[in-house]
Coordinates of C-alpha atoms and ligand atoms in Angstrom, one line a residue:
M836 CA -8.6 -7.9 5.3
D837 CA -6.9 -10.7 7.1
I838 CA -8.3 -13.4 4.8
I839 CA -5.4 -13.0 2.4
P840 CA -1.9 -14.1 3.5
R841 CA 0.4 -11.1 3.4
V842 CA 3.1 -12.6 1.2
G843 CA 2.1 -14.7 -1.8
L844 CA 4.0 -16.3 -4.7
G845 CA 3.5 -14.6 -8.1
T846 CA 3.5 -17.0 -11.0
W847 CA 3.5 -14.9 -14.2
K848 CA 6.3 -15.9 -16.5
A849 CA 7.0 -19.0 -14.3
S850 CA 7.3 -21.5 -17.1
P851 CA 5.1 -24.7 -16.8
G852 CA 8.3 -26.8 -16.4
E853 CA 9.4 -24.7 -13.4
V854 CA 6.3 -23.6 -11.6
A855 CA 5.2 -26.9 -9.9
N856 CA 8.6 -27.1 -8.2
A857 CA 8.4 -23.5 -7.2
V858 CA 5.0 -23.9 -5.7
M859 CA 6.1 -27.1 -3.8
E860 CA 9.2 -25.3 -2.5
A861 CA 7.0 -22.3 -1.5
I862 CA 4.5 -24.4 0.4
N863 CA 7.4 -26.1 2.3
L864 CA 8.7 -22.6 3.2
G865 CA 5.3 -21.4 4.5
Y866 CA 3.7 -19.6 1.6
R867 CA -0.1 -20.0 1.7
H868 CA -1.0 -17.6 -1.1
F869 CA -0.5 -18.1 -4.8
D870 CA -1.3 -15.6 -7.5
C871 CA -2.3 -17.2 -10.8
A872 CA -4.2 -16.4 -13.9
Y873 CA -5.5 -18.2 -16.9
L874 CA -3.4 -16.1 -19.1
Y875 CA -0.2 -17.2 -17.4
H876 CA -0.6 -20.6 -19.2
N877 CA 0.7 -22.5 -16.2
E878 CA -2.3 -23.0 -13.9
S879 CA -2.5 -26.8 -14.3
E880 CA 1.2 -27.0 -13.2
V881 CA 0.5 -24.7 -10.2
G882 CA -2.3 -27.1 -9.4
M883 CA 0.0 -30.1 -9.7
G884 CA 2.4 -28.5 -7.2
I885 CA -0.4 -27.8 -4.7
N886 CA -1.9 -31.2 -5.1
S887 CA 1.3 -33.0 -4.4
K888 CA 1.8 -31.0 -1.2
I889 CA -1.8 -31.8 -0.1
K890 CA -1.2 -35.5 -0.8
E891 CA 2.0 -35.4 1.2
G892 CA 0.0 -34.0 4.1
V893 CA 2.1 -30.8 4.3
V894 CA -0.9 -28.5 3.8
K895 CA -4.6 -28.7 3.6
R896 CA -6.5 -27.0 0.7
E897 CA -8.5 -24.8 3.1
E898 CA -5.2 -23.3 4.4
L899 CA -4.3 -22.0 0.9
F900 CA -5.5 -18.8 -0.7
V901 CA -5.3 -19.4 -4.5
V902 CA -6.0 -16.4 -6.8
S903 CA -7.0 -16.8 -10.4
K904 CA -8.1 -14.3 -13.0
P905 CA -10.5 -15.2 -15.7
G906 CA -9.3 -14.8 -19.3
E907 CA -10.7 -15.3 -22.7
K908 CA -9.1 -18.0 -24.7
D909 CA -8.5 -15.9 -27.8
V910 CA -8.5 -12.2 -27.1
P911 CA -9.7 -10.7 -30.4
L912 CA -7.1 -8.3 -31.9
D913 CA -7.5 -5.8 -34.8
C914 CA -4.9 -5.5 -37.6
N915 CA -2.8 -3.2 -35.5
G916 CA -2.6 -5.7 -32.7
M917 CA -5.0 -3.8 -30.5
V918 CA -7.6 -5.6 -28.4
I919 CA -11.0 -5.2 -30.0
P920 CA -13.0 -3.6 -27.2
S921 CA -16.1 -5.3 -25.8
N922 CA -19.1 -3.3 -24.8
T923 CA -19.8 -5.4 -21.7
S924 CA -20.2 -3.4 -18.6
F925 CA -17.8 -4.6 -15.8
L926 CA -20.8 -4.4 -13.5
D927 CA -22.5 -7.2 -15.5
T928 CA -19.2 -9.2 -15.4
W929 CA -19.2 -8.7 -11.6
E930 CA -22.8 -10.1 -11.4
A931 CA -21.7 -13.2 -13.3
M932 CA -18.7 -13.6 -10.9
E933 CA -21.0 -13.2 -7.9
D934 CA -23.0 -16.2 -9.3
L935 CA -19.8 -18.2 -9.0
V936 CA -19.6 -17.5 -5.3
I937 CA -23.3 -18.5 -4.9
E938 CA -22.6 -21.7 -6.8
G939 CA -19.6 -22.5 -4.5
L940 CA -17.0 -22.3 -7.3
V941 CA -15.0 -19.5 -5.8
K942 CA -14.7 -18.2 -2.2
H943 CA -14.0 -14.5 -2.7
L944 CA -14.0 -11.9 -5.4
G945 CA -11.4 -9.2 -6.2
V946 CA -10.5 -6.8 -8.9
S947 CA -7.2 -5.9 -10.5
N948 CA -5.9 -2.7 -12.1
F949 CA -9.1 -0.8 -11.0
N950 CA -8.7 2.9 -10.7
H951 CA -10.6 4.7 -7.9
E952 CA -13.5 5.7 -10.1
Q953 CA -14.1 2.1 -11.3
L954 CA -13.8 0.8 -7.7
E955 CA -16.3 3.4 -6.5
K956 CA -18.7 2.5 -9.3
L957 CA -18.5 -1.1 -8.4
L958 CA -18.9 -0.5 -4.6
N959 CA -22.0 1.7 -5.4
K960 CA -23.5 -0.9 -7.7
P961 CA -27.2 -1.3 -6.8
G962 CA -27.8 -4.8 -5.4
L963 CA -24.1 -5.6 -5.0
R964 CA -24.0 -9.1 -3.4
F965 CA -20.3 -9.4 -2.7
K966 CA -17.7 -6.6 -2.3
P967 CA -14.2 -7.1 -3.8
I968 CA -11.9 -8.1 -1.1
T969 CA -8.8 -6.8 -2.8
N970 CA -7.6 -4.5 -5.7
Q971 CA -4.5 -6.0 -7.2
I972 CA -2.4 -3.2 -8.6
E973 CA 1.2 -2.5 -9.6
C974 CA 3.1 -1.1 -6.6
H975 CA 6.7 -0.5 -5.7
P976 CA 8.8 2.6 -4.6
Y977 CA 8.8 4.0 -8.2
L978 CA 4.9 3.8 -8.2
T979 CA 3.9 4.1 -4.6
Q980 CA 0.1 4.4 -5.4
K981 CA -0.5 6.4 -2.2
N982 CA -3.8 7.9 -3.3
L983 CA -5.3 4.6 -4.6
I984 CA -4.1 2.7 -1.5
D985 CA -5.7 5.2 0.8
F986 CA -8.9 5.1 -1.2
C987 CA -9.1 1.3 -1.1
H988 CA -8.3 1.1 2.6
K989 CA -10.9 3.7 3.5
R990 CA -13.4 1.5 1.8
N991 CA -12.2 -1.7 3.5
V992 CA -10.8 -3.1 0.3
S993 CA -7.3 -4.5 0.7
V994 CA -4.6 -3.8 -1.8
T995 CA -2.3 -6.4 -3.3
A996 CA 1.0 -5.2 -4.8
Y997 CA 2.0 -6.8 -8.0
R998 CA 5.5 -6.4 -9.6
P999 CA 6.8 -5.4 -6.2
L1000 CA 10.4 -6.0 -7.2
G1001 CA 10.1 -4.2 -10.5
G1002 CA 9.7 -7.3 -12.6
S1003 CA 12.3 -8.8 -14.8
R1004 CA 14.1 -5.5 -15.0
D1005 CA 13.7 -4.4 -18.6
G1006 CA 15.5 -1.1 -18.2
V1007 CA 14.5 -0.5 -14.6
D1008 CA 16.4 -1.9 -11.8
L1009 CA 14.8 -1.3 -8.5
L1010 CA 17.0 -3.9 -6.8
D1011 CA 20.0 -1.8 -7.7
D1012 CA 18.6 1.6 -6.6
I1013 CA 21.2 3.1 -4.3
V1014 CA 18.6 4.2 -1.7
I1015 CA 17.2 0.7 -1.5
R1016 CA 20.6 -0.9 -1.4
N1017 CA 21.7 1.3 1.5
I1018 CA 18.6 0.5 3.5
A1019 CA 19.2 -3.2 2.8
K1020 CA 22.8 -2.9 3.9
K1021 CA 21.8 -1.2 7.2
H1022 CA 19.3 -4.0 8.0
A1023 CA 21.6 -6.8 6.7
K1024 CA 18.8 -7.8 4.3
S1025 CA 18.6 -7.9 0.5
S1026 CA 17.0 -5.2 -1.7
A1027 CA 14.2 -7.6 -2.5
Q1028 CA 13.4 -8.1 1.2
I1029 CA 13.3 -4.3 1.7
L1030 CA 10.8 -4.0 -1.2
I1031 CA 8.6 -6.7 0.2
R1032 CA 8.8 -5.4 3.8
F1033 CA 7.9 -1.9 2.5
Q1034 CA 4.5 -3.2 1.3
I1035 CA 3.9 -5.2 4.5
Q1036 CA 4.4 -2.0 6.6
R1037 CA 1.9 -0.1 4.5
N1038 CA -0.6 -2.9 5.2
V1039 CA -0.4 -4.0 1.5
I1040 CA -0.4 -7.6 0.5
V1041 CA 2.6 -8.5 -1.7
I1042 CA 3.1 -11.2 -4.4
P1043 CA 6.8 -11.4 -5.5
K1044 CA 7.4 -14.0 -8.2
S1045 CA 10.3 -16.3 -8.2
V1046 CA 11.1 -19.8 -9.5
T1047 CA 14.5 -19.8 -7.8
P1048 CA 14.4 -21.7 -4.5
S1049 CA 16.9 -19.4 -2.7
R1050 CA 14.9 -16.3 -3.7
I1051 CA 11.5 -18.0 -2.8
K1052 CA 13.0 -18.5 0.6
E1053 CA 14.5 -15.0 0.9
N1054 CA 11.2 -13.3 -0.2
I1055 CA 9.3 -14.7 2.8
Q1056 CA 12.0 -14.1 5.4
V1057 CA 10.6 -10.6 6.0
F1058 CA 9.0 -10.9 9.4
D1059 CA 12.1 -10.6 11.5
F1060 CA 12.9 -7.0 11.0
E1061 CA 11.3 -3.6 10.8
L1062 CA 11.9 -0.6 8.6
T1063 CA 12.1 2.7 10.5
E1064 CA 9.9 5.6 9.8
K1065 CA 12.8 7.3 8.0
D1066 CA 13.4 4.2 5.8
M1067 CA 9.7 4.3 4.9
E1068 CA 9.9 8.0 4.1
E1069 CA 13.0 7.5 1.9
L1070 CA 11.3 4.6 0.0
L1071 CA 8.1 6.6 -0.5
G1072 CA 10.3 9.5 -1.7
L1073 CA 11.5 7.4 -4.6
N1074 CA 8.0 7.7 -6.2
K1075 CA 8.0 8.8 -9.8
N1076 CA 4.6 7.4 -10.9
L1077 CA 6.5 5.0 -13.1
R1078 CA 4.1 2.4 -14.4
L1079 CA 5.8 -0.7 -15.8
A1080 CA 2.7 -2.6 -16.7
T1081 CA 0.7 -0.5 -19.1
F1082 CA -1.0 -3.1 -21.3
P1083 CA -0.7 -1.0 -24.5
S1084 CA -2.8 -3.2 -26.6
T1085 CA -5.8 -2.4 -24.4
E1086 CA -5.5 1.4 -24.5
N1087 CA -8.5 1.8 -26.7
H1088 CA -10.8 -0.1 -24.3
K1089 CA -13.5 2.0 -22.7
D1090 CA -12.4 0.8 -19.3
Y1091 CA -8.7 1.3 -19.8
P1092 CA -7.9 2.2 -16.2
F1093 CA -4.7 4.3 -16.5
H1094 CA -6.1 7.5 -18.3
I1095 CA -6.6 9.1 -14.9
E1096 CA -4.0 9.6 -12.2
Y1097 CA -5.3 7.0 -9.7
Ligands
NAP1184 N1 -2.9 -8.3 -12.2 C1 -2.0 -8.0 -13.0 O1 -2.2 -7.2 -14.0 C2 -0.6 -8.4 -12.9 C3 0.5 -7.9 -13.6 C4 1.8 -8.3 -13.4 C5 2.0 -9.2 -12.4 N2 1.0 -9.8 -11.7 C6 1.3 -10.8 -10.6 O2 2.3 -10.3 -9.7 C7 3.4 -11.2 -9.7 C8 4.7 -10.4 -9.4 O3 5.0 -9.5 -10.4 P1 6.1 -9.8 -11.5 O4 6.3 -11.2 -11.7 O5 5.7 -9.0 -12.7 O6 7.4 -9.1 -11.0 P2 8.3 -9.2 -9.6 O7 7.7 -10.2 -8.6 O8 8.4 -7.8 -9.2 O9 9.7 -9.6 -10.1 C9 9.9 -11.0 -10.6 C10 11.4 -11.0 -11.1 O10 12.3 -10.8 -10.0 C11 13.1 -11.9 -9.8 N3 13.3 -12.1 -8.3 C12 12.4 -12.6 -7.5 N4 12.9 -12.6 -6.2 C13 14.1 -12.1 -6.3 C14 15.2 -11.8 -5.3 N5 15.0 -12.1 -4.0 N6 16.3 -11.2 -5.8 C15 16.5 -10.9 -7.1 N7 15.6 -11.2 -8.0 C16 14.4 -11.7 -7.6 C17 12.4 -13.1 -10.5 O11 13.4 -14.0 -11.0 P3 13.3 -15.6 -10.8 O12 11.9 -16.0 -11.0 O13 14.2 -16.0 -12.0 O14 13.9 -15.9 -9.5 C18 11.7 -12.4 -11.6 O15 12.6 -12.1 -12.7 C19 3.3 -11.9 -11.0 O16 4.1 -13.0 -11.1 C20 1.8 -12.1 -11.2 O17 1.4 -13.2 -10.4 C21 -0.3 -9.4 -11.9

């Protein structure tokens, strides 16, 4: 569980023109974990940022934990804009991913948006060569994911919280929630820092995204204070199982993970 640095930089919606600078800034500030994906269309620029810091001698490649997620170039859509489901079993996909580890192309494997049944199925796969080291899921005080986190931790699979700040606030403003603001005020911290610290204290890895230098800095300054038990209870009490990332175009897929509670 300690392989993955506890705070990483998210890169979704970080435009190619901004992300290299954000990555360089983050490395200067001590980030050693970067969350990327083919579908974010900015991986080469993330790589440029990393490369330039390696060249400067600020960091070594082996000190960095870089996450990617495979994606198809053109996800086939039907006339209603729904993803045309594939019949491939994710267990077969996992085997292909295991080959990448054997070939030395990747170091570790993880999953994302897996519900507990899918994770169980994978962990029980006959002949499993590598376990997933993390399940990356949406998590914040409006979607606390208690059951899924307990399930993962019991099986020694870490959890990585994505959209920890509530994303770019289309209609939902976690940062402005009065409970969160009051806790922030009490600790003389920002709401974002409270949301990040909340995950750390639940033993959950967290990947806030920012391309703004002052926020990139703020988001990693979360190791000099501690939320009290009461703070944690209040934050957990905000849960309303509100899922912000629902991937509606994939709802017809046989493996759509959100048809069950966790
Ligand atoms: N596996 C998946 O299916 C999946 C799905 C979604 C996301 N993810 C990953 O998780 C990462 C994080 O999630 P997310 O990007 O959706 O949302 P997020 O990290 O919760 O929120 C990002 C938004 O918050 C702003 N922000 C960052 N720090 C702030 C601060 N200290 N104060 C105020 N605002 C702040 C950012 O603005 P600026 O950038 O303008 O500063 C951006 O608009 C993604 O970037 C991606 O790497 C994975």
